[in-house]
Tab-separated table of C-alpha atoms in Angstrom:
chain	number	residue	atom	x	y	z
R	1	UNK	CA	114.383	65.871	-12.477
R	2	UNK	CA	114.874	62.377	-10.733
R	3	UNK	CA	114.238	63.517	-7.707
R	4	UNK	CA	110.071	64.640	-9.034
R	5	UNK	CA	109.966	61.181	-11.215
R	6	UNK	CA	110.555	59.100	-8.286
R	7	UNK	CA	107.547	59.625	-6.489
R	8	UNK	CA	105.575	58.868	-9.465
R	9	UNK	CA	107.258	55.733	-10.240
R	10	UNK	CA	106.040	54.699	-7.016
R	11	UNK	CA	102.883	55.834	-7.524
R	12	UNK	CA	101.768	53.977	-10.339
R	13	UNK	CA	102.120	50.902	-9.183
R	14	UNK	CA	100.230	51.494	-5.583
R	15	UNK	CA	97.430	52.337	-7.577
R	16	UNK	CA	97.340	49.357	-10.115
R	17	UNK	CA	97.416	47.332	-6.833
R	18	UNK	CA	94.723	49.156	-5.189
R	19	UNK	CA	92.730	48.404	-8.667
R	20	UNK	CA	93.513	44.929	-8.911
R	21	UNK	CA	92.036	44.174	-5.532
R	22	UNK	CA	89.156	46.008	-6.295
R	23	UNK	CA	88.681	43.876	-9.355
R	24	UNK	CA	89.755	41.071	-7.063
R	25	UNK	CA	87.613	41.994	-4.397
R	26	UNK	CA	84.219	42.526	-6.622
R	27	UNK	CA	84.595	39.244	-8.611
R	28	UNK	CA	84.849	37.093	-5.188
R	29	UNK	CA	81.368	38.943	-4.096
R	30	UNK	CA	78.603	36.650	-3.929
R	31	UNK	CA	76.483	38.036	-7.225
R	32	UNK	CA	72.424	37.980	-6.901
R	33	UNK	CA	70.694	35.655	-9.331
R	34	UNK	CA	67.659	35.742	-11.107
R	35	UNK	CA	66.865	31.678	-11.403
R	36	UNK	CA	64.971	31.708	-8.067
R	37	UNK	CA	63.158	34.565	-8.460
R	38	UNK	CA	62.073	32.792	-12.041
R	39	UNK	CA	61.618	29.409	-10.071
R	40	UNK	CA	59.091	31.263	-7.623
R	41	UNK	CA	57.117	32.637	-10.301
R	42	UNK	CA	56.718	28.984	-12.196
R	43	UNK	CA	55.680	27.304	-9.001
R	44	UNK	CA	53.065	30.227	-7.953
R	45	UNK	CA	51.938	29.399	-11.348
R	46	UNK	CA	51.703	25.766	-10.972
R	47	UNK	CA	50.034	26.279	-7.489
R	48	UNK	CA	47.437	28.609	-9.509
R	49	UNK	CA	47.181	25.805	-12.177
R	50	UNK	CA	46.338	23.281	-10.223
R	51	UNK	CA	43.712	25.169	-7.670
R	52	UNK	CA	41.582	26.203	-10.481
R	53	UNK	CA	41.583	22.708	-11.861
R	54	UNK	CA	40.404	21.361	-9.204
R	55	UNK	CA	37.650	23.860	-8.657
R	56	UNK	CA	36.689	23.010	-11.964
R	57	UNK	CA	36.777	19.497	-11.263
R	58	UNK	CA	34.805	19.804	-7.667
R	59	UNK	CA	32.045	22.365	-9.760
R	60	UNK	CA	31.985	19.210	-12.525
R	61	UNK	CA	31.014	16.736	-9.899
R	62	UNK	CA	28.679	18.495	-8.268
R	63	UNK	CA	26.682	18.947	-11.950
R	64	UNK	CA	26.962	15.155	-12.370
R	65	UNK	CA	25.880	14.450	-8.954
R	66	UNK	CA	22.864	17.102	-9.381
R	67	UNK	CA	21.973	15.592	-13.044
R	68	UNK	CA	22.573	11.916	-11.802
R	69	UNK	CA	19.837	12.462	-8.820
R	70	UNK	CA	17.361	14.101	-11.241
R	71	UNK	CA	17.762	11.068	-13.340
R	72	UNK	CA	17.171	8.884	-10.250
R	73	UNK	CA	13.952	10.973	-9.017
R	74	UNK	CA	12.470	10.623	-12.235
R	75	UNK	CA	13.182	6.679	-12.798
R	76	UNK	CA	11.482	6.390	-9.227
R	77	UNK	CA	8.691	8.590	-10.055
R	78	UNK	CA	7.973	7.112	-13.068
R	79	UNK	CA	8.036	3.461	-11.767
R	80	UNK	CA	5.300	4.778	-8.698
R	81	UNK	CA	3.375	5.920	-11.515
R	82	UNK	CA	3.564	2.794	-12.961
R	83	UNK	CA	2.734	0.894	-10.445
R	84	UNK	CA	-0.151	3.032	-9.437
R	85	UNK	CA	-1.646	2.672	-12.889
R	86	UNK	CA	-1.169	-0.987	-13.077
R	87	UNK	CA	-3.362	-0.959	-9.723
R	88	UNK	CA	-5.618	1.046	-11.035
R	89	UNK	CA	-6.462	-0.437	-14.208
R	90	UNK	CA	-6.221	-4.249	-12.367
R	91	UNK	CA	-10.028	-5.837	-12.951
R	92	UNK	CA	-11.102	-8.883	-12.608
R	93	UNK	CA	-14.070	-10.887	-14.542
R	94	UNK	CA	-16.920	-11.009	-12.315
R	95	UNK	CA	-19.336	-12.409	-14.276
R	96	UNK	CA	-18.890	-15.769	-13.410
R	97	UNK	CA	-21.554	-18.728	-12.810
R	98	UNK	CA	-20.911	-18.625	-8.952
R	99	UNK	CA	-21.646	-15.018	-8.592
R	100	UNK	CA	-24.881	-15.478	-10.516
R	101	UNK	CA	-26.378	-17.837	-8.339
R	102	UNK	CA	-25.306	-15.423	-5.518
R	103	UNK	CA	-26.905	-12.380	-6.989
R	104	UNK	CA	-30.348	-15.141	-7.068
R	105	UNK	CA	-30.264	-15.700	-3.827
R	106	UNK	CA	-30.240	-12.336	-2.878
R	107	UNK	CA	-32.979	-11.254	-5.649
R	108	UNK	CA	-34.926	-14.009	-3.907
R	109	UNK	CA	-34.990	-12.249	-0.072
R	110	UNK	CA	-38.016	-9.737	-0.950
R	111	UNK	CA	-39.904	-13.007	-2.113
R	112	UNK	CA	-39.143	-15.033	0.439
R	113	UNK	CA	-39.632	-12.136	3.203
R	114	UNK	CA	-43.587	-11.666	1.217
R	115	UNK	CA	-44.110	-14.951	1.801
R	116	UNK	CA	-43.442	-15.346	4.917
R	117	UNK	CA	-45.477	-11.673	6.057
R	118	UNK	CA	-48.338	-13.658	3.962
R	119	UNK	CA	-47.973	-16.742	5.744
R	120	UNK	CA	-47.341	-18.646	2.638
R	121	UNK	CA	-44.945	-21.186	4.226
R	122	UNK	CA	-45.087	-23.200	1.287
R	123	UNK	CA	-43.581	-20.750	-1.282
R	124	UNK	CA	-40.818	-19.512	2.013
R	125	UNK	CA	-39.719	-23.549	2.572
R	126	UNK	CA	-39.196	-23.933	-1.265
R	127	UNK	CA	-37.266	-20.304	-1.615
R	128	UNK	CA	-35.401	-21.372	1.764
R	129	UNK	CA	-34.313	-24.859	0.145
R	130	UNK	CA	-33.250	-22.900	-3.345
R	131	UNK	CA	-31.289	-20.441	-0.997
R	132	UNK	CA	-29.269	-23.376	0.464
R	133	UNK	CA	-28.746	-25.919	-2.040
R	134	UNK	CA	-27.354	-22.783	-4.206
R	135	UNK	CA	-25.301	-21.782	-1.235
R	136	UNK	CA	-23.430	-24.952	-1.014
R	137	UNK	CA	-23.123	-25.619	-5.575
R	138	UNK	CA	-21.724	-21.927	-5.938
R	139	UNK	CA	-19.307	-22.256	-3.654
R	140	UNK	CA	-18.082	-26.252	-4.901
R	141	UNK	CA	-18.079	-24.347	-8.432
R	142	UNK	CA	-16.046	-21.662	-7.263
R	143	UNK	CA	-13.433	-23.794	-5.967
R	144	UNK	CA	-13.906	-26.960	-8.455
R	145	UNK	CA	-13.378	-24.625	-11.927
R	146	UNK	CA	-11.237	-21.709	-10.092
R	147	UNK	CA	-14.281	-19.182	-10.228
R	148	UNK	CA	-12.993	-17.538	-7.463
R	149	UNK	CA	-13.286	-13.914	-7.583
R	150	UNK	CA	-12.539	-10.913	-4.235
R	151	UNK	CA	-16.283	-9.595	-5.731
R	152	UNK	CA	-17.412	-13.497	-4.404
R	153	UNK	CA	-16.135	-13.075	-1.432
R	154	UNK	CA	-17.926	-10.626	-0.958
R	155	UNK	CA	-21.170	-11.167	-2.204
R	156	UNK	CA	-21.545	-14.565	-0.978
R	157	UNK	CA	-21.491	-13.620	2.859
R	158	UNK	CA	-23.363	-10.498	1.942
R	159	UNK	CA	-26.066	-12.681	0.237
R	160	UNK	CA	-26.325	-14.753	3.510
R	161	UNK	CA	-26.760	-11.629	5.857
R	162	UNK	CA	-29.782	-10.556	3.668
R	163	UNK	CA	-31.220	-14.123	3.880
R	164	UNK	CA	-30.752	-14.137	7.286
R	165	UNK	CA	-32.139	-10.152	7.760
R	166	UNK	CA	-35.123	-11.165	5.806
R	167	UNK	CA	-35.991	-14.349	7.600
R	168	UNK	CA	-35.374	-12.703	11.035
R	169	UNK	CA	-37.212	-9.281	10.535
R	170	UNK	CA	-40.583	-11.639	8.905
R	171	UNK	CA	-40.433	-13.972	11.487
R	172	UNK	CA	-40.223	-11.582	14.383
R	173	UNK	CA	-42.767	-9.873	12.821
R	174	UNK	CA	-44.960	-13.020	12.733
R	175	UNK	CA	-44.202	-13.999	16.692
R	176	UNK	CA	-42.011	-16.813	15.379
R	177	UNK	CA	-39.116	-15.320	16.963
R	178	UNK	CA	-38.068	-13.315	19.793
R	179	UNK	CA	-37.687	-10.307	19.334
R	180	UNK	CA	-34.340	-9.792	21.692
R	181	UNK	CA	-32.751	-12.752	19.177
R	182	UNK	CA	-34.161	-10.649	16.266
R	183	UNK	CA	-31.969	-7.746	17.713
R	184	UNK	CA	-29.176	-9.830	18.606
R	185	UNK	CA	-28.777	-11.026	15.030
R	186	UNK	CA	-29.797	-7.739	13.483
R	187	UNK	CA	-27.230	-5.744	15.242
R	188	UNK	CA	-24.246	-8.074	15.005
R	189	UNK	CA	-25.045	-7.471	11.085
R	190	UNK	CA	-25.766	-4.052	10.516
R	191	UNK	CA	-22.084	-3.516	12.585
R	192	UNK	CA	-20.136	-5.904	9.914
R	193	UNK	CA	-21.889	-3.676	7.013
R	194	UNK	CA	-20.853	-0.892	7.928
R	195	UNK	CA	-17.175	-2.048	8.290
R	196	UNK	CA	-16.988	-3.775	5.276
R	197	UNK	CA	-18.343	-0.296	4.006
R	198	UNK	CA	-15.286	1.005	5.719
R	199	UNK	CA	-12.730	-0.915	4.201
R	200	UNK	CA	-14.169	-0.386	1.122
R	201	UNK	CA	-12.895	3.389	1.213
R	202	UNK	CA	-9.568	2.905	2.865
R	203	UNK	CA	-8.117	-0.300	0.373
R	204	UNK	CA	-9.610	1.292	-2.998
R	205	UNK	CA	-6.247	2.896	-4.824
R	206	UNK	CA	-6.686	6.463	-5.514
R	207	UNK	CA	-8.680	8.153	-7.466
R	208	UNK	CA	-11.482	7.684	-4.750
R	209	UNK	CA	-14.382	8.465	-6.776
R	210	UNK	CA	-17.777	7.613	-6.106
R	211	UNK	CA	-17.986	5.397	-9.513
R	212	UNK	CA	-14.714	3.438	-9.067
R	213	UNK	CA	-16.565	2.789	-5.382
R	214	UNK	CA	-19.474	1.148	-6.805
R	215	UNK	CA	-17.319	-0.549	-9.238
R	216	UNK	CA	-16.318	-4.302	-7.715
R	217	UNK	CA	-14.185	-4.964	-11.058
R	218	UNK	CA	-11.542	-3.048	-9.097
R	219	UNK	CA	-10.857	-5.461	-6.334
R	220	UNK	CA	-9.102	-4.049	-3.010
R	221	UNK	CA	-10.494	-6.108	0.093
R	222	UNK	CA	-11.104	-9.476	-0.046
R	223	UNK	CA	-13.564	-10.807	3.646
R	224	UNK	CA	-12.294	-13.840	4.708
R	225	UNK	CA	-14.975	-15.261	7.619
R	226	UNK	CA	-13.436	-16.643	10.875
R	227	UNK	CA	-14.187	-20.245	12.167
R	228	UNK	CA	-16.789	-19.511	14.875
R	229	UNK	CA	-18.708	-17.759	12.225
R	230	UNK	CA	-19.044	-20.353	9.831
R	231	UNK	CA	-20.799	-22.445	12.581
R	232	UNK	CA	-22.810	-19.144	13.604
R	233	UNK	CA	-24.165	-19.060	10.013
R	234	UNK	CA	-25.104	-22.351	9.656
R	235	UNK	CA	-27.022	-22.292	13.246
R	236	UNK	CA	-28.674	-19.258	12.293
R	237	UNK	CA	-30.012	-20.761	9.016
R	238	UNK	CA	-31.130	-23.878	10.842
R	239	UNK	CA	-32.905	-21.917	13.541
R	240	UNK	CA	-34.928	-19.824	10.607
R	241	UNK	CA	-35.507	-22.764	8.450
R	242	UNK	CA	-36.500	-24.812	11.161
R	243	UNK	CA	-38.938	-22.346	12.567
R	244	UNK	CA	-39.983	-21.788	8.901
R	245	UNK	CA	-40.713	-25.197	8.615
R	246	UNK	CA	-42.672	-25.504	11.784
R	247	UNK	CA	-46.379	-23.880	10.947
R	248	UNK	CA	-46.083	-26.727	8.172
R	249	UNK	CA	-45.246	-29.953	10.873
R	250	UNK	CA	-48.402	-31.141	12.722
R	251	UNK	CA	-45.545	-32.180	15.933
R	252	UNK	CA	-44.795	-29.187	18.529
R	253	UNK	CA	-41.019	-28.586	17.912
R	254	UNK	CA	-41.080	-25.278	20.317
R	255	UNK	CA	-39.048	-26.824	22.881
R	256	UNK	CA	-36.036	-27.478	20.503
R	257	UNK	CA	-36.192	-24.160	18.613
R	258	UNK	CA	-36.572	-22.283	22.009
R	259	UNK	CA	-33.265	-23.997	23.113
R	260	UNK	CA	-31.695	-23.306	19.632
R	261	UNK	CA	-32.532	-20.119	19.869
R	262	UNK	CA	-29.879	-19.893	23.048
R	263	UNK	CA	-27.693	-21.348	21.634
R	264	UNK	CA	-27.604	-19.142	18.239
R	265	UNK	CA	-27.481	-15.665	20.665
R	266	UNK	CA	-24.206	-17.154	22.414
R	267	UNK	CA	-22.777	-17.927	18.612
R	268	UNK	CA	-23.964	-14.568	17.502
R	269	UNK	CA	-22.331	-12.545	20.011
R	270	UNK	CA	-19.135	-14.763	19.852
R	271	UNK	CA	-18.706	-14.770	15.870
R	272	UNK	CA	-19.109	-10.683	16.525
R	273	UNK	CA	-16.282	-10.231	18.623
R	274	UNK	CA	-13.866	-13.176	16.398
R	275	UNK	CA	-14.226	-10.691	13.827
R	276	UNK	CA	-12.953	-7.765	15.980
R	277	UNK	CA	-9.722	-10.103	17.493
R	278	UNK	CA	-8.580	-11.226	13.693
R	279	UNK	CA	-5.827	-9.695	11.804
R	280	UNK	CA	-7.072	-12.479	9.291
R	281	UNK	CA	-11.056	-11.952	8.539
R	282	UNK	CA	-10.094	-8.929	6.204
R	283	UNK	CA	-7.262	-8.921	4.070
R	284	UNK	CA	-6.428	-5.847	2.040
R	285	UNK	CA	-5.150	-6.372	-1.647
R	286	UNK	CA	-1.903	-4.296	-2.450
């Protein structure tokens, strides 16, 4: 009997020792957590977070942009259209003494040229006087009473060229004057029409219609006559008022006009080609 309780005596406690450094032996063993698998989940969620706000963000900015630049193009297209439609609707008052006595003078060329076809140098001398003393008061009012208009500008060297067409096509025709000179003169005229014609078109703001064309309240050149052809236009008037005059002198003044006549072909030519040099003869009103 003791000698079968003796070996499990000894048993029992081998194997509570065996147990307790199993116990022993699990609690010591590094245990898996939890806490960073949660911590990885929270920042992936963060990092999610914060991607689609700022996609948000970057989408919001680009709808601001796109709304602020509408905003812009429209403020700009709305001040062109302004300022195209205070261009357009920009007149000025034309009817003014100055231009009336302009718009005589030229009324009075197909009198003046009858007259002189006629040979009534009489009614021509007194036309011819009207023509210049007009000239010169037209011009003092239109710079005395600020009269000024772009339409005067216009008309008044306009009115001259007719004056000076007329007298040089009658007297030519006469035998008064040569008929080279006649050319000259004729030519050197017809050339500054047509450009003023020109610049007409290309200054007037849009619409270009043919009625806002024809209608000088709308100013958009203004002709501004170089130096040289201020003295060319007074030569040539004293050249056709002097031979005007002549039938009516009982003195032979042929010998002066023929040397005036010279003298107005250089000044003719050279008041043609001042106008092509200047930046200055036309101006164009913006």
């Amino acid at each position: 009997m003791s000698t079968i309780l003796l070996p499990r005596l000894c048993v029992q406690p081998l194997r509570a020792l065996a147990a307790r450094r199993a116990l022993t032996s699990l609690a010591h063993r590094p245990q898996p957590t939890l806490l960073p698998t949660r911590v990885n989940h929270g920042t992936h969620a963060l990092h999610r977070a914060s991607f689609w706000s700022s996609s948000i963000q970057r989408e919001y900015q680009k709808s601001q942009s796109s709304v602020q630049g509408k905003e812009k193009e429209k403020v700009e297209v709305s001040e062109s259209s302004k300022e195209q439609e205070k261009r357009i609707d920009r007149h000025e008052n034309i009817w003014t003494i100055p231009n009336a006595l302009t718009l005589s003078r030229i009324l009075a060329c197909p009198v003046l040229g009858w007259s002189i076809v006629k040979g009534d140098f009489h009614t021509a001398t007194a036309l011819l006087v009207y023509a210049g003393v007009s000239d010169g008061v037209d011009g003092w009012l239109a710079r005395r009473f600020n009269m000024r208009t772009v339409l005067g500008s216009i008309l008044d060297p306009a009115a001259d060229k007719l004056l000076m067409t007329t007298l040089t096509v009658t007297l030519a025709i006469n035998g008064l004057l040569p008929v080279w000179l006649a050319t000259f003169i004729i030519g050197r005229d017809v050339a500054l029409s047509i450009s003023a014609f020109y610049y007409r078109y290309i200054s007037l703001p849009p619409p270009k219609t043919f009625k806002r064309y024809w209608d000088f309240s709308i100013p958009s050149a203004e002709v501004r006559p170089t130096e040289i052809s201020k003295y060319n236009t007074f030569l040539q008037l004293l050249l056709m008022g002097s031979t005007t005059v002549a039938p009516l002198l009982s003195m032979d003044v042929s010998t002066g006009l023929q040397a005036l006549q010279y003298v107005v072909a250089g000044t003719t030519v050279w008041s043609g080609w001042s106008y092509i040099g200047s930046k200055t003869a036309v101006k164009i009103l913006k």
